[in-house]
């Protein structure tokens, strides 16, 4: 499992976003999957149990796992099986690519 990280989410204005984006451009590289417009398509299917407990267990739980199948872009030649885990307020992500031949 990779190193955990804390996720903090904050709302910012459009002006703050534009300033932050310009500042971060000096330190970060562009995602190689983006198109000319700076965007890309993501398709995801999340897994849950029959009681939808994963969907309902959001805040207040220190330990949980969410599983999804995710496809980036319009093609389906590589599909990722991904797990997002939370342990003691730290978030961990892992993924495993699955090729079309493995379906």
mmCIF file of N, CA and C in Angstrom:
data_model
loop_
_atom_site.group_PDB
_atom_site.id
_atom_site.type_symbol
_atom_site.label_atom_id
_atom_site.label_comp_id
_atom_site.label_asym_id
_atom_site.label_seq_id
_atom_site.Cartn_x
_atom_site.Cartn_y
_atom_site.Cartn_z
ATOM 1 N N UNK A 1 0.846 -1.177 0.000
ATOM 2 C CA UNK A 1 0.000 0.000 0.000
ATOM 3 C C UNK A 1 0.896 1.246 0.000
ATOM 4 N N UNK A 2 0.499 2.269 -0.699
ATOM 5 C CA UNK A 2 1.275 3.500 -0.803
ATOM 6 C C UNK A 2 1.176 4.325 0.475
ATOM 7 N N UNK A 3 1.957 5.389 0.532
ATOM 8 C CA UNK A 3 1.890 6.298 1.672
ATOM 9 C C UNK A 3 0.539 6.983 1.707
ATOM 10 N N UNK A 4 -0.010 7.149 2.896
ATOM 11 C CA UNK A 4 -1.308 7.791 3.035
ATOM 12 C C UNK A 4 -1.193 9.301 2.975
ATOM 13 N N UNK A 5 -2.300 9.930 2.724
ATOM 14 C CA UNK A 5 -2.334 11.395 2.710
ATOM 15 C C UNK A 5 -3.647 11.854 3.298
ATOM 16 N N UNK A 6 -3.655 13.049 3.824
ATOM 17 C CA UNK A 6 -4.890 13.639 4.312
ATOM 18 C C UNK A 6 -5.503 14.446 3.186
ATOM 19 N N UNK A 7 -6.807 14.322 3.024
ATOM 20 C CA UNK A 7 -7.517 15.090 2.008
ATOM 21 C C UNK A 7 -8.336 16.162 2.699
ATOM 22 N N UNK A 8 -8.035 17.401 2.357
ATOM 23 C CA UNK A 8 -8.795 18.542 2.869
ATOM 24 C C UNK A 8 -9.396 19.254 1.670
ATOM 25 N N UNK A 9 -10.675 19.528 1.707
ATOM 26 C CA UNK A 9 -11.352 20.169 0.587
ATOM 27 C C UNK A 9 -11.815 21.555 1.001
ATOM 28 N N UNK A 10 -11.549 22.533 0.125
ATOM 29 C CA UNK A 10 -11.916 23.917 0.401
ATOM 30 C C UNK A 10 -12.556 24.526 -0.842
ATOM 31 N N UNK A 11 -13.592 25.288 -0.647
ATOM 32 C CA UNK A 11 -14.210 26.020 -1.752
ATOM 33 C C UNK A 11 -13.411 27.300 -1.987
ATOM 34 N N UNK A 12 -13.146 27.596 -3.264
ATOM 35 C CA UNK A 12 -12.454 28.838 -3.613
ATOM 36 C C UNK A 12 -13.197 29.509 -4.758
ATOM 37 N N UNK A 13 -12.963 30.784 -4.915
ATOM 38 C CA UNK A 13 -13.613 31.540 -5.988
ATOM 39 C C UNK A 13 -12.911 31.263 -7.322
ATOM 40 N N UNK A 14 -13.529 31.651 -8.407
ATOM 41 C CA UNK A 14 -12.937 31.494 -9.730
ATOM 42 C C UNK A 14 -11.625 32.282 -9.815
ATOM 43 N N UNK A 15 -11.597 33.479 -9.267
ATOM 44 C CA UNK A 15 -10.373 34.291 -9.296
ATOM 45 C C UNK A 15 -9.250 33.602 -8.518
ATOM 46 N N UNK A 16 -9.566 33.047 -7.351
ATOM 47 C CA UNK A 16 -8.552 32.324 -6.566
ATOM 48 C C UNK A 16 -8.049 31.102 -7.328
ATOM 49 N N UNK A 17 -8.958 30.410 -7.992
ATOM 50 C CA UNK A 17 -8.593 29.245 -8.797
ATOM 51 C C UNK A 17 -7.602 29.635 -9.893
ATOM 52 N N UNK A 18 -7.879 30.728 -10.596
ATOM 53 C CA UNK A 18 -7.013 31.148 -11.698
ATOM 54 C C UNK A 18 -5.616 31.535 -11.203
ATOM 55 N N UNK A 19 -5.538 32.213 -10.069
ATOM 56 C CA UNK A 19 -4.235 32.568 -9.492
ATOM 57 C C UNK A 19 -3.492 31.305 -9.069
ATOM 58 N N UNK A 20 -4.176 30.414 -8.385
ATOM 59 C CA UNK A 20 -3.561 29.175 -7.916
ATOM 60 C C UNK A 20 -3.075 28.321 -9.087
ATOM 61 N N UNK A 21 -3.867 28.249 -10.127
ATOM 62 C CA UNK A 21 -3.483 27.464 -11.301
ATOM 63 C C UNK A 21 -2.197 27.994 -11.935
ATOM 64 N N UNK A 22 -2.081 29.308 -12.045
ATOM 65 C CA UNK A 22 -0.871 29.910 -12.624
ATOM 66 C C UNK A 22 0.343 29.644 -11.745
ATOM 67 N N UNK A 23 0.173 29.732 -10.441
ATOM 68 C CA UNK A 23 1.297 29.483 -9.529
ATOM 69 C C UNK A 23 1.734 28.018 -9.587
ATOM 70 N N UNK A 24 0.779 27.103 -9.602
ATOM 71 C CA UNK A 24 1.114 25.682 -9.610
ATOM 72 C C UNK A 24 1.721 25.226 -10.930
ATOM 73 N N UNK A 25 1.447 25.940 -12.006
ATOM 74 C CA UNK A 25 1.984 25.568 -13.325
ATOM 75 C C UNK A 25 3.507 25.549 -13.323
ATOM 76 N N UNK A 26 4.143 26.282 -12.427
ATOM 77 C CA UNK A 26 5.602 26.318 -12.346
ATOM 78 C C UNK A 26 6.166 25.074 -11.663
ATOM 79 N N UNK A 27 5.340 24.345 -10.936
ATOM 80 C CA UNK A 27 5.824 23.206 -10.146
ATOM 81 C C UNK A 27 5.252 21.862 -10.587
ATOM 82 N N UNK A 28 4.166 21.883 -11.318
ATOM 83 C CA UNK A 28 3.480 20.638 -11.688
ATOM 84 C C UNK A 28 3.490 20.465 -13.193
ATOM 85 N N UNK A 29 3.412 19.214 -13.624
ATOM 86 C CA UNK A 29 3.353 18.963 -15.064
ATOM 87 C C UNK A 29 1.920 18.617 -15.464
ATOM 88 N N UNK A 30 1.597 18.871 -16.709
ATOM 89 C CA UNK A 30 0.263 18.603 -17.250
ATOM 90 C C UNK A 30 0.042 17.090 -17.317
ATOM 91 N N UNK A 31 -1.140 16.663 -16.979
ATOM 92 C CA UNK A 31 -1.507 15.256 -17.070
ATOM 93 C C UNK A 31 -1.411 14.815 -18.530
ATOM 94 N N UNK A 32 -0.690 13.740 -18.832
ATOM 95 C CA UNK A 32 -0.518 13.328 -20.227
ATOM 96 C C UNK A 32 -1.797 12.821 -20.889
ATOM 97 N N UNK A 33 -2.863 12.592 -20.122
ATOM 98 C CA UNK A 33 -4.105 12.078 -20.681
ATOM 99 C C UNK A 33 -5.059 13.171 -21.172
ATOM 100 N N UNK A 34 -4.752 14.436 -20.910
ATOM 101 C CA UNK A 34 -5.690 15.502 -21.271
ATOM 102 C C UNK A 34 -5.649 15.788 -22.764
ATOM 103 N N UNK A 35 -6.758 16.290 -23.260
ATOM 104 C CA UNK A 35 -6.854 16.691 -24.652
ATOM 105 C C UNK A 35 -6.393 18.124 -24.832
ATOM 106 N N UNK A 36 -6.594 18.658 -26.021
ATOM 107 C CA UNK A 36 -6.177 20.024 -26.333
ATOM 108 C C UNK A 36 -6.899 21.048 -25.465
ATOM 109 N N UNK A 37 -8.111 20.717 -25.011
ATOM 110 C CA UNK A 37 -8.879 21.643 -24.189
ATOM 111 C C UNK A 37 -8.523 21.546 -22.699
ATOM 112 N N UNK A 38 -7.555 20.674 -22.344
ATOM 113 C CA UNK A 38 -7.156 20.525 -20.950
ATOM 114 C C UNK A 38 -8.049 19.606 -20.139
ATOM 115 N N UNK A 39 -8.930 18.853 -20.800
ATOM 116 C CA UNK A 39 -9.880 17.980 -20.112
ATOM 117 C C UNK A 39 -9.781 16.567 -20.665
ATOM 118 N N UNK A 40 -10.298 15.611 -19.904
ATOM 119 C CA UNK A 40 -10.456 14.265 -20.415
ATOM 120 C C UNK A 40 -11.648 13.596 -19.758
ATOM 121 N N UNK A 41 -12.170 12.586 -20.444
ATOM 122 C CA UNK A 41 -13.360 11.893 -19.985
ATOM 123 C C UNK A 41 -12.958 10.784 -19.007
ATOM 124 N N UNK A 42 -13.726 10.643 -17.940
ATOM 125 C CA UNK A 42 -13.550 9.548 -16.993
ATOM 126 C C UNK A 42 -14.905 8.868 -16.843
ATOM 127 N N UNK A 43 -14.909 7.546 -16.963
ATOM 128 C CA UNK A 43 -16.122 6.764 -16.720
ATOM 129 C C UNK A 43 -15.846 5.827 -15.557
ATOM 130 N N UNK A 44 -16.718 5.823 -14.561
ATOM 131 C CA UNK A 44 -16.511 5.008 -13.371
ATOM 132 C C UNK A 44 -17.767 4.233 -13.017
ATOM 133 N N UNK A 45 -17.563 3.030 -12.515
ATOM 134 C CA UNK A 45 -18.626 2.227 -11.927
ATOM 135 C C UNK A 45 -18.168 1.849 -10.532
ATOM 136 N N UNK A 46 -18.955 2.230 -9.534
ATOM 137 C CA UNK A 46 -18.613 1.948 -8.144
ATOM 138 C C UNK A 46 -19.325 0.688 -7.682
ATOM 139 N N UNK A 47 -18.657 -0.070 -6.823
ATOM 140 C CA UNK A 47 -19.232 -1.293 -6.279
ATOM 141 C C UNK A 47 -19.690 -1.060 -4.849
ATOM 142 N N UNK A 48 -20.778 -1.689 -4.482
ATOM 143 C CA UNK A 48 -21.319 -1.578 -3.134
ATOM 144 C C UNK A 48 -21.973 -2.900 -2.781
ATOM 145 N N UNK A 49 -22.422 -3.032 -1.535
ATOM 146 C CA UNK A 49 -23.153 -4.248 -1.164
ATOM 147 C C UNK A 49 -24.647 -4.003 -1.366
ATOM 148 N N UNK A 50 -25.471 -4.994 -1.058
ATOM 149 C CA UNK A 50 -26.906 -4.873 -1.327
ATOM 150 C C UNK A 50 -27.581 -3.801 -0.478
ATOM 151 N N UNK A 51 -26.973 -3.429 0.649
ATOM 152 C CA UNK A 51 -27.546 -2.402 1.526
ATOM 153 C C UNK A 51 -27.012 -1.002 1.246
ATOM 154 N N UNK A 52 -26.168 -0.859 0.232
ATOM 155 C CA UNK A 52 -25.549 0.434 -0.106
ATOM 156 C C UNK A 52 -24.791 1.044 1.060
ATOM 157 N N UNK A 53 -24.140 0.216 1.860
ATOM 158 C CA UNK A 53 -23.451 0.728 3.046
ATOM 159 C C UNK A 53 -22.225 1.561 2.710
ATOM 160 N N UNK A 54 -21.507 1.227 1.639
ATOM 161 C CA UNK A 54 -20.327 2.011 1.278
ATOM 162 C C UNK A 54 -20.753 3.413 0.867
ATOM 163 N N UNK A 55 -21.818 3.512 0.102
ATOM 164 C CA UNK A 55 -22.333 4.814 -0.318
ATOM 165 C C UNK A 55 -22.763 5.648 0.881
ATOM 166 N N UNK A 56 -23.389 5.017 1.858
ATOM 167 C CA UNK A 56 -23.907 5.738 3.012
ATOM 168 C C UNK A 56 -22.826 6.046 4.050
ATOM 169 N N UNK A 57 -21.768 5.242 4.125
ATOM 170 C CA UNK A 57 -20.697 5.461 5.097
ATOM 171 C C UNK A 57 -19.699 6.454 4.521
ATOM 172 N N UNK A 58 -19.878 7.708 4.798
ATOM 173 C CA UNK A 58 -18.953 8.706 4.271
ATOM 174 C C UNK A 58 -18.160 9.336 5.400
ATOM 175 N N UNK A 59 -18.744 10.224 6.102
ATOM 176 C CA UNK A 59 -18.043 10.949 7.165
ATOM 177 C C UNK A 59 -18.147 10.191 8.481
ATOM 178 N N UNK A 60 -17.146 10.347 9.296
ATOM 179 C CA UNK A 60 -17.186 9.776 10.626
ATOM 180 C C UNK A 60 -16.633 8.369 10.729
ATOM 181 N N UNK A 61 -16.289 7.759 9.601
ATOM 182 C CA UNK A 61 -15.727 6.414 9.634
ATOM 183 C C UNK A 61 -14.228 6.500 9.388
ATOM 184 N N UNK A 62 -13.437 5.947 10.308
ATOM 185 C CA UNK A 62 -11.987 6.018 10.185
ATOM 186 C C UNK A 62 -11.432 4.963 9.237
ATOM 187 N N UNK A 63 -12.140 3.855 9.061
ATOM 188 C CA UNK A 63 -11.663 2.762 8.214
ATOM 189 C C UNK A 63 -12.744 2.355 7.224
ATOM 190 N N UNK A 64 -12.434 2.476 5.923
ATOM 191 C CA UNK A 64 -13.382 2.045 4.898
ATOM 192 C C UNK A 64 -12.634 1.839 3.582
ATOM 193 N N UNK A 65 -13.245 1.095 2.682
ATOM 194 C CA UNK A 65 -12.699 0.850 1.348
ATOM 195 C C UNK A 65 -13.793 1.080 0.323
ATOM 196 N N UNK A 66 -13.426 1.717 -0.782
ATOM 197 C CA UNK A 66 -14.334 1.895 -1.910
ATOM 198 C C UNK A 66 -13.649 1.300 -3.138
ATOM 199 N N UNK A 67 -14.407 0.553 -3.918
ATOM 200 C CA UNK A 67 -13.876 -0.067 -5.130
ATOM 201 C C UNK A 67 -14.623 0.470 -6.343
ATOM 202 N N UNK A 68 -13.878 0.640 -7.445
ATOM 203 C CA UNK A 68 -14.503 1.109 -8.668
ATOM 204 C C UNK A 68 -13.730 0.572 -9.864
ATOM 205 N N UNK A 69 -14.421 0.532 -10.991
ATOM 206 C CA UNK A 69 -13.790 0.299 -12.277
ATOM 207 C C UNK A 69 -13.792 1.643 -12.972
ATOM 208 N N UNK A 70 -12.646 2.055 -13.485
ATOM 209 C CA UNK A 70 -12.541 3.382 -14.089
ATOM 210 C C UNK A 70 -11.864 3.287 -15.443
ATOM 211 N N UNK A 71 -12.444 4.002 -16.401
ATOM 212 C CA UNK A 71 -11.896 4.092 -17.754
ATOM 213 C C UNK A 71 -11.611 5.562 -18.034
ATOM 214 N N UNK A 72 -10.389 5.838 -18.487
ATOM 215 C CA UNK A 72 -10.002 7.197 -18.844
ATOM 216 C C UNK A 72 -10.072 7.346 -20.357
ATOM 217 N N UNK A 73 -10.733 8.395 -20.827
ATOM 218 C CA UNK A 73 -10.853 8.632 -22.256
ATOM 219 C C UNK A 73 -12.010 7.857 -22.859
ATOM 220 N N UNK A 74 -12.088 7.892 -24.174
ATOM 221 C CA UNK A 74 -13.205 7.247 -24.875
ATOM 222 C C UNK A 74 -12.928 5.783 -25.184
ATOM 223 N N UNK A 75 -11.669 5.382 -25.204
ATOM 224 C CA UNK A 75 -11.330 3.994 -25.509
ATOM 225 C C UNK A 75 -11.517 3.105 -24.293
ATOM 226 N N UNK A 76 -11.500 1.816 -24.538
ATOM 227 C CA UNK A 76 -11.622 0.877 -23.423
ATOM 228 C C UNK A 76 -10.522 -0.177 -23.483
ATOM 229 N N UNK A 77 -9.382 0.186 -24.082
ATOM 230 C CA UNK A 77 -8.299 -0.784 -24.186
ATOM 231 C C UNK A 77 -7.634 -1.052 -22.836
ATOM 232 N N UNK A 78 -7.677 -0.106 -21.917
ATOM 233 C CA UNK A 78 -7.204 -0.341 -20.552
ATOM 234 C C UNK A 78 -8.269 0.149 -19.579
ATOM 235 N N UNK A 79 -8.621 -0.727 -18.672
ATOM 236 C CA UNK A 79 -9.599 -0.420 -17.632
ATOM 237 C C UNK A 79 -8.866 -0.595 -16.304
ATOM 238 N N UNK A 80 -9.093 0.323 -15.359
ATOM 239 C CA UNK A 80 -8.438 0.224 -14.061
ATOM 240 C C UNK A 80 -9.417 -0.219 -12.984
ATOM 241 N N UNK A 81 -9.003 -1.210 -12.214
ATOM 242 C CA UNK A 81 -9.717 -1.567 -10.995
ATOM 243 C C UNK A 81 -9.020 -0.782 -9.891
ATOM 244 N N UNK A 82 -9.760 0.078 -9.204
ATOM 245 C CA UNK A 82 -9.165 0.987 -8.224
ATOM 246 C C UNK A 82 -9.779 0.804 -6.842
ATOM 247 N N UNK A 83 -8.959 1.009 -5.830
ATOM 248 C CA UNK A 83 -9.421 0.962 -4.446
ATOM 249 C C UNK A 83 -8.984 2.254 -3.759
ATOM 250 N N UNK A 84 -9.926 2.879 -3.085
ATOM 251 C CA UNK A 84 -9.640 4.054 -2.272
ATOM 252 C C UNK A 84 -9.945 3.651 -0.831
ATOM 253 N N UNK A 85 -8.928 3.696 0.008
ATOM 254 C CA UNK A 85 -9.060 3.258 1.396
ATOM 255 C C UNK A 85 -8.834 4.423 2.337
ATOM 256 N N UNK A 86 -9.518 4.378 3.449
ATOM 257 C CA UNK A 86 -9.296 5.364 4.504
ATOM 258 C C UNK A 86 -8.947 4.587 5.765
ATOM 259 N N UNK A 87 -7.815 4.950 6.376
ATOM 260 C CA UNK A 87 -7.347 4.346 7.611
ATOM 261 C C UNK A 87 -6.925 5.456 8.560
ATOM 262 N N UNK A 88 -7.631 5.574 9.662
ATOM 263 C CA UNK A 88 -7.297 6.580 10.684
ATOM 264 C C UNK A 88 -7.121 7.975 10.089
ATOM 265 N N UNK A 89 -8.057 8.391 9.254
ATOM 266 C CA UNK A 89 -8.085 9.720 8.636
ATOM 267 C C UNK A 89 -7.027 9.939 7.555
ATOM 268 N N UNK A 90 -6.327 8.895 7.136
ATOM 269 C CA UNK A 90 -5.405 8.986 6.012
ATOM 270 C C UNK A 90 -6.034 8.258 4.830
ATOM 271 N N UNK A 91 -5.851 8.804 3.627
ATOM 272 C CA UNK A 91 -6.414 8.224 2.415
ATOM 273 C C UNK A 91 -5.312 7.536 1.616
ATOM 274 N N UNK A 92 -5.613 6.339 1.121
ATOM 275 C CA UNK A 92 -4.701 5.567 0.297
ATOM 276 C C UNK A 92 -5.421 5.193 -0.991
ATOM 277 N N UNK A 93 -4.693 5.231 -2.115
ATOM 278 C CA UNK A 93 -5.277 4.819 -3.389
ATOM 279 C C UNK A 93 -4.355 3.801 -4.046
ATOM 280 N N UNK A 94 -4.966 2.800 -4.670
ATOM 281 C CA UNK A 94 -4.194 1.836 -5.447
ATOM 282 C C UNK A 94 -5.027 1.444 -6.659
ATOM 283 N N UNK A 95 -4.338 1.020 -7.728
ATOM 284 C CA UNK A 95 -5.062 0.609 -8.927
ATOM 285 C C UNK A 95 -4.310 -0.500 -9.633
ATOM 286 N N UNK A 96 -5.082 -1.258 -10.384
ATOM 287 C CA UNK A 96 -4.555 -2.381 -11.142
ATOM 288 C C UNK A 96 -5.143 -2.295 -12.548
ATOM 289 N N UNK A 97 -4.308 -2.100 -13.565
ATOM 290 C CA UNK A 97 -4.848 -2.046 -14.936
ATOM 291 C C UNK A 97 -5.275 -3.433 -15.403
ATOM 292 N N UNK A 98 -6.381 -3.464 -16.107
ATOM 293 C CA UNK A 98 -6.897 -4.700 -16.693
ATOM 294 C C UNK A 98 -7.027 -4.459 -18.193
ATOM 295 N N UNK A 99 -6.389 -5.259 -18.984
ATOM 296 C CA UNK A 99 -6.459 -5.101 -20.438
ATOM 297 C C UNK A 99 -7.698 -5.797 -20.983
ATOM 298 N N UNK A 100 -8.058 -5.476 -22.206
ATOM 299 C CA UNK A 100 -9.228 -6.064 -22.854
ATOM 300 C C UNK A 100 -9.126 -7.591 -22.899
ATOM 301 N N UNK A 101 -7.923 -8.117 -23.074
ATOM 302 C CA UNK A 101 -7.731 -9.558 -23.135
ATOM 303 C C UNK A 101 -8.042 -10.229 -21.787
ATOM 304 N N UNK A 102 -7.920 -9.485 -20.696
ATOM 305 C CA UNK A 102 -8.172 -10.051 -19.367
ATOM 306 C C UNK A 102 -9.645 -9.996 -18.961
ATOM 307 N N UNK A 103 -10.485 -9.334 -19.733
ATOM 308 C CA UNK A 103 -11.901 -9.254 -19.397
ATOM 309 C C UNK A 103 -12.450 -10.617 -19.474
#
